[in-house]
């Protein structure tokens, strides 16, 4: 069980525990009819004090949780703010809930802040997806069709939006936790000294019902995005591992535009 999941269960158990304590105090008051008025008054005061303690504890837990989330959010924003440009090759693996591999792909991801992204696959098929800041263009060369969506509507509940967004209102829609630092080790003996410390952040939409349940971003020792992991609503996990990472490069004018052949069908859903 990872740290983020553990924190969730600890918080849930703590909340359930304080609720049970208050309920028990109420039951005790209701079942002490044979006690004297003085004892009843004393118990009432004790229950009142217990309720105040529980309320204070719950408030403290909420404040602590908020501070942890704010700290992780600030830390992640600082990392991404340095990633004004990003280009890398990727290998993608998608597994289902039974850990069966259902899809594999290879390609290149290019991003610039704010709000622009270009996703190209070269295996198993040639595909292209471009987010130009206003619209998302999904080009399927196999069926010769381009689907166009409003970018705001397409990714409004998807935590992937935080990779390129600088908008505080957008960030406020997600809960962010910093996960335990891990170690990425090369399996080859010759590279045994190149073990690298990693830092990861788990992002969860505050509003339920979206397609992506959680997004985990992992950064290497150079504070570069090394991998991302997405758990979707169908319990499928998509993992992208990045190689040949660049964060400073010239951006051609047509990087985030789409040249559509005349023979292609355009399905504009904006």
Short mmCIF file of C-alpha atoms in Angstrom, two decimals:
data_model
loop_
_atom_site.label_atom_id
_atom_site.label_comp_id
_atom_site.label_asym_id
_atom_site.label_seq_id
_atom_site.Cartn_x
_atom_site.Cartn_y
_atom_site.Cartn_z
CA UNK A 1 0.00 0.00 0.00
CA UNK A 2 1.50 3.35 -0.97
CA UNK A 3 1.80 6.28 1.41
CA UNK A 4 -1.06 8.27 -0.10
CA UNK A 5 -3.49 5.36 0.35
CA UNK A 6 -2.22 4.78 3.90
CA UNK A 7 -2.81 8.44 4.79
CA UNK A 8 -6.36 8.16 3.48
CA UNK A 9 -7.17 5.14 5.68
CA UNK A 10 -5.54 6.67 8.74
CA UNK A 11 -7.64 9.83 8.30
CA UNK A 12 -10.82 7.78 7.77
CA UNK A 13 -10.20 5.69 10.88
CA UNK A 14 -9.41 8.78 12.96
CA UNK A 15 -12.65 10.47 11.86
CA UNK A 16 -14.65 7.30 12.55
CA UNK A 17 -13.00 7.03 15.97
CA UNK A 18 -13.97 10.54 17.07
CA UNK A 19 -17.53 10.02 15.83
CA UNK A 20 -17.78 6.77 17.80
CA UNK A 21 -16.49 8.50 20.96
CA UNK A 22 -19.17 11.18 20.74
CA UNK A 23 -21.87 8.56 20.08
CA UNK A 24 -20.75 6.51 23.08
CA UNK A 25 -20.90 9.60 25.32
CA UNK A 26 -24.47 10.25 24.19
CA UNK A 27 -25.50 6.64 24.89
CA UNK A 28 -24.00 6.84 28.38
CA UNK A 29 -26.05 9.97 29.14
CA UNK A 30 -29.24 8.26 27.99
CA UNK A 31 -28.68 5.14 30.10
CA UNK A 32 -27.82 6.71 33.47
CA UNK A 33 -31.35 7.46 34.69
CA UNK A 34 -30.63 5.94 38.11
CA UNK A 35 -27.78 8.37 38.91
CA UNK A 36 -28.22 11.52 40.96
CA UNK A 37 -28.84 14.91 39.40
CA UNK A 38 -25.35 15.96 40.38
CA UNK A 39 -23.81 13.04 38.50
CA UNK A 40 -26.05 13.72 35.48
CA UNK A 41 -24.90 17.33 35.43
CA UNK A 42 -21.28 16.23 35.75
CA UNK A 43 -21.71 13.76 32.87
CA UNK A 44 -23.37 16.42 30.74
CA UNK A 45 -20.46 18.77 31.33
CA UNK A 46 -18.02 15.94 30.56
CA UNK A 47 -19.86 15.11 27.34
CA UNK A 48 -19.84 18.78 26.40
CA UNK A 49 -16.11 18.97 27.07
CA UNK A 50 -15.57 15.76 25.06
CA UNK A 51 -17.56 17.19 22.17
CA UNK A 52 -15.43 20.33 22.26
CA UNK A 53 -12.26 18.24 22.29
CA UNK A 54 -13.53 16.16 19.38
CA UNK A 55 -14.52 19.27 17.44
CA UNK A 56 -11.08 20.77 18.08
CA UNK A 57 -9.40 17.51 17.01
CA UNK A 58 -11.45 17.38 13.79
CA UNK A 59 -10.63 21.01 13.03
CA UNK A 60 -6.95 20.31 13.65
CA UNK A 61 -7.08 17.31 11.32
CA UNK A 62 -8.71 19.37 8.60
CA UNK A 63 -6.14 22.14 9.02
CA UNK A 64 -3.28 19.63 8.98
CA UNK A 65 -4.67 17.96 5.84
CA UNK A 66 -5.09 21.36 4.19
CA UNK A 67 -1.54 22.37 5.08
CA UNK A 68 -0.14 19.09 3.70
CA UNK A 69 -2.11 19.53 0.46
CA UNK A 70 -1.06 23.20 0.17
CA UNK A 71 2.59 22.29 0.75
CA UNK A 72 2.53 19.53 -1.87
CA UNK A 73 0.68 21.77 -4.33
CA UNK A 74 3.22 24.58 -3.84
CA UNK A 75 6.11 22.16 -4.27
CA UNK A 76 4.64 20.64 -7.44
CA UNK A 77 3.84 24.04 -8.92
CA UNK A 78 7.42 25.11 -8.32
CA UNK A 79 8.74 22.06 -10.17
CA UNK A 80 6.38 22.51 -13.11
CA UNK A 81 7.00 26.26 -13.32
CA UNK A 82 10.60 25.41 -14.20
CA UNK A 83 9.33 23.10 -16.93
CA UNK A 84 8.24 25.83 -19.33
CA UNK A 85 9.17 23.48 -22.15
CA UNK A 86 9.25 19.71 -22.23
CA UNK A 87 9.98 17.25 -25.01
CA UNK A 88 10.72 13.55 -24.63
CA UNK A 89 10.20 10.17 -26.22
CA UNK A 90 7.94 7.85 -24.29
CA UNK A 91 7.04 4.20 -23.87
CA UNK A 92 3.45 3.63 -22.75
CA UNK A 93 2.01 0.50 -21.14
CA UNK A 94 -1.65 0.08 -20.21
CA UNK A 95 -2.79 -2.73 -17.91
CA UNK A 96 -6.32 -3.66 -16.82
CA UNK A 97 -7.57 -4.38 -13.31
CA UNK A 98 -6.23 -7.96 -13.59
CA UNK A 99 -2.77 -6.63 -14.56
CA UNK A 100 -3.10 -7.84 -18.15
CA UNK A 101 -1.33 -5.66 -20.71
CA UNK A 102 -4.04 -4.28 -23.01
CA UNK A 103 -2.07 -1.65 -24.93
CA UNK A 104 1.49 -0.55 -25.63
CA UNK A 105 2.66 2.49 -27.56
CA UNK A 106 5.74 4.56 -28.32
CA UNK A 107 6.04 8.15 -29.43
CA UNK A 108 6.96 11.71 -28.52
CA UNK A 109 5.37 14.20 -26.14
CA UNK A 110 5.98 17.96 -26.47
CA UNK A 111 4.56 20.55 -24.04
CA UNK A 112 4.92 24.26 -23.42
CA UNK A 113 3.33 26.29 -20.65
CA UNK A 114 0.69 27.47 -20.62
CA UNK A 115 -1.79 24.98 -22.09
CA UNK A 116 -0.10 23.58 -25.20
CA UNK A 117 0.64 19.92 -25.86
CA UNK A 118 1.52 17.71 -28.82
CA UNK A 119 1.26 13.91 -28.55
CA UNK A 120 2.51 11.73 -31.41
CA UNK A 121 2.68 7.96 -31.53
CA UNK A 122 4.81 5.99 -33.96
CA UNK A 123 3.94 2.51 -32.65
CA UNK A 124 1.71 0.58 -33.07
CA UNK A 125 0.08 3.25 -35.29
CA UNK A 126 0.78 6.82 -36.35
CA UNK A 127 -1.54 9.11 -34.38
CA UNK A 128 -1.48 12.79 -33.46
CA UNK A 129 -3.20 14.79 -30.75
CA UNK A 130 -2.63 18.54 -30.43
CA UNK A 131 -3.90 20.90 -27.75
CA UNK A 132 -3.35 24.44 -29.01
CA UNK A 133 -4.68 26.30 -25.96
CA UNK A 134 -8.25 26.58 -27.26
CA UNK A 135 -9.05 23.26 -28.95
CA UNK A 136 -7.90 19.65 -28.93
CA UNK A 137 -7.30 18.13 -32.37
CA UNK A 138 -7.29 14.33 -32.51
CA UNK A 139 -5.99 13.11 -35.87
CA UNK A 140 -6.64 9.47 -36.81
CA UNK A 141 -4.76 8.78 -40.02
CA UNK A 142 -6.09 5.20 -40.23
CA UNK A 143 -9.71 6.31 -40.72
CA UNK A 144 -8.71 9.72 -42.15
CA UNK A 145 -10.71 11.69 -39.59
CA UNK A 146 -10.01 14.63 -37.29
CA UNK A 147 -12.08 15.14 -34.14
CA UNK A 148 -12.02 18.65 -32.66
CA UNK A 149 -13.02 19.36 -29.04
CA UNK A 150 -13.07 22.43 -26.85
CA UNK A 151 -9.88 22.19 -24.78
CA UNK A 152 -11.60 23.53 -21.64
CA UNK A 153 -14.31 20.88 -21.86
CA UNK A 154 -11.99 18.08 -22.92
CA UNK A 155 -9.64 18.23 -19.93
CA UNK A 156 -11.41 20.31 -17.28
CA UNK A 157 -11.64 17.36 -14.82
CA UNK A 158 -8.48 15.62 -16.00
CA UNK A 159 -5.47 16.14 -13.70
CA UNK A 160 -3.21 16.03 -16.75
CA UNK A 161 -4.24 19.68 -17.24
CA UNK A 162 -1.91 20.67 -14.39
CA UNK A 163 1.13 19.81 -16.52
CA UNK A 164 0.61 22.95 -18.57
CA UNK A 165 -1.85 25.07 -16.55
CA UNK A 166 -0.79 28.12 -14.53
CA UNK A 167 -4.34 29.00 -13.46
CA UNK A 168 -4.92 28.91 -9.68
CA UNK A 169 -8.65 28.19 -10.11
CA UNK A 170 -7.76 25.06 -12.09
CA UNK A 171 -5.25 23.90 -9.48
CA UNK A 172 -7.82 24.36 -6.72
CA UNK A 173 -9.97 21.59 -8.28
CA UNK A 174 -7.44 18.91 -7.34
CA UNK A 175 -5.99 17.43 -4.16
CA UNK A 176 -2.24 16.87 -4.27
CA UNK A 177 -0.08 14.73 -2.01
CA UNK A 178 3.67 14.24 -2.08
CA UNK A 179 4.58 10.58 -1.93
CA UNK A 180 7.60 8.91 -0.35
CA UNK A 181 10.86 9.47 -2.16
CA UNK A 182 11.89 6.33 -4.00
CA UNK A 183 15.02 5.03 -5.67
CA UNK A 184 15.28 4.19 -9.34
CA UNK A 185 18.09 1.71 -9.90
CA UNK A 186 19.57 0.57 -13.19
CA UNK A 187 19.67 -3.22 -13.35
CA UNK A 188 23.08 -3.33 -14.96
CA UNK A 189 26.08 -3.73 -12.65
CA UNK A 190 28.08 -1.14 -14.56
CA UNK A 191 25.50 1.50 -13.72
CA UNK A 192 25.02 0.52 -10.09
CA UNK A 193 26.37 3.89 -8.95
CA UNK A 194 23.73 5.75 -10.95
CA UNK A 195 20.85 5.07 -8.56
CA UNK A 196 18.71 8.19 -8.54
CA UNK A 197 16.40 9.64 -5.93
CA UNK A 198 12.86 10.23 -7.17
CA UNK A 199 10.05 12.45 -5.89
CA UNK A 200 6.42 11.74 -6.73
CA UNK A 201 3.13 13.60 -6.45
CA UNK A 202 -0.32 12.05 -6.56
CA UNK A 203 -3.10 14.25 -7.97
CA UNK A 204 -6.77 13.47 -7.36
CA UNK A 205 -9.79 15.40 -8.69
CA UNK A 206 -11.89 16.79 -5.84
CA UNK A 207 -15.04 16.20 -7.88
CA UNK A 208 -15.79 12.53 -8.48
CA UNK A 209 -17.04 11.04 -11.72
CA UNK A 210 -14.20 12.03 -14.05
CA UNK A 211 -12.41 9.68 -16.42
CA UNK A 212 -9.10 9.87 -14.54
CA UNK A 213 -9.19 8.83 -10.86
CA UNK A 214 -5.58 9.65 -9.99
CA UNK A 215 -2.47 10.92 -11.74
CA UNK A 216 0.99 10.34 -10.31
CA UNK A 217 3.93 12.42 -11.55
CA UNK A 218 7.48 11.29 -10.80
CA UNK A 219 10.54 13.54 -11.15
CA UNK A 220 14.19 12.50 -11.38
CA UNK A 221 17.21 13.94 -9.56
CA UNK A 222 17.38 16.77 -12.12
CA UNK A 223 13.77 17.75 -11.34
CA UNK A 224 12.69 16.53 -14.77
CA UNK A 225 9.43 14.68 -15.34
CA UNK A 226 10.60 11.06 -15.60
CA UNK A 227 7.27 9.21 -15.68
CA UNK A 228 3.55 9.55 -15.17
CA UNK A 229 0.98 7.03 -14.06
CA UNK A 230 -2.79 7.33 -14.59
CA UNK A 231 -5.53 5.26 -12.95
CA UNK A 232 -8.79 5.61 -14.87
CA UNK A 233 -12.43 5.02 -13.95
CA UNK A 234 -12.28 1.48 -15.38
CA UNK A 235 -9.34 0.66 -13.07
CA UNK A 236 -6.92 0.58 -15.99
CA UNK A 237 -3.44 1.92 -15.28
CA UNK A 238 -1.51 3.74 -17.99
CA UNK A 239 2.21 4.27 -17.36
CA UNK A 240 4.44 6.51 -19.46
CA UNK A 241 8.21 6.40 -19.02
CA UNK A 242 10.16 9.25 -20.61
CA UNK A 243 13.56 9.18 -22.27
CA UNK A 244 15.73 11.76 -24.10
CA UNK A 245 14.22 14.57 -22.03
CA UNK A 246 14.70 18.16 -23.23
CA UNK A 247 13.61 21.29 -21.37
CA UNK A 248 15.31 23.92 -23.55
CA UNK A 249 14.76 23.77 -27.31
CA UNK A 250 13.49 25.92 -30.19
CA UNK A 251 9.75 25.56 -30.81
CA UNK A 252 8.77 25.75 -34.51
CA UNK A 253 5.69 27.84 -35.22
CA UNK A 254 3.70 24.84 -36.47
CA UNK A 255 4.39 22.61 -33.42
CA UNK A 256 0.90 23.12 -32.00
CA UNK A 257 -1.04 23.39 -35.24
CA UNK A 258 -2.55 20.68 -37.44
CA UNK A 259 -2.30 20.42 -41.22
CA UNK A 260 -5.42 18.52 -42.28
CA UNK A 261 -5.43 16.82 -45.71
CA UNK A 262 -8.42 17.63 -47.93
CA UNK A 263 -9.50 13.97 -47.95
CA UNK A 264 -9.95 13.85 -44.14
CA UNK A 265 -13.36 14.14 -42.46
CA UNK A 266 -13.54 16.82 -39.77
CA UNK A 267 -15.80 16.13 -36.80
CA UNK A 268 -15.95 19.49 -35.01
CA UNK A 269 -17.59 19.04 -31.57
CA UNK A 270 -16.69 22.44 -30.06
#
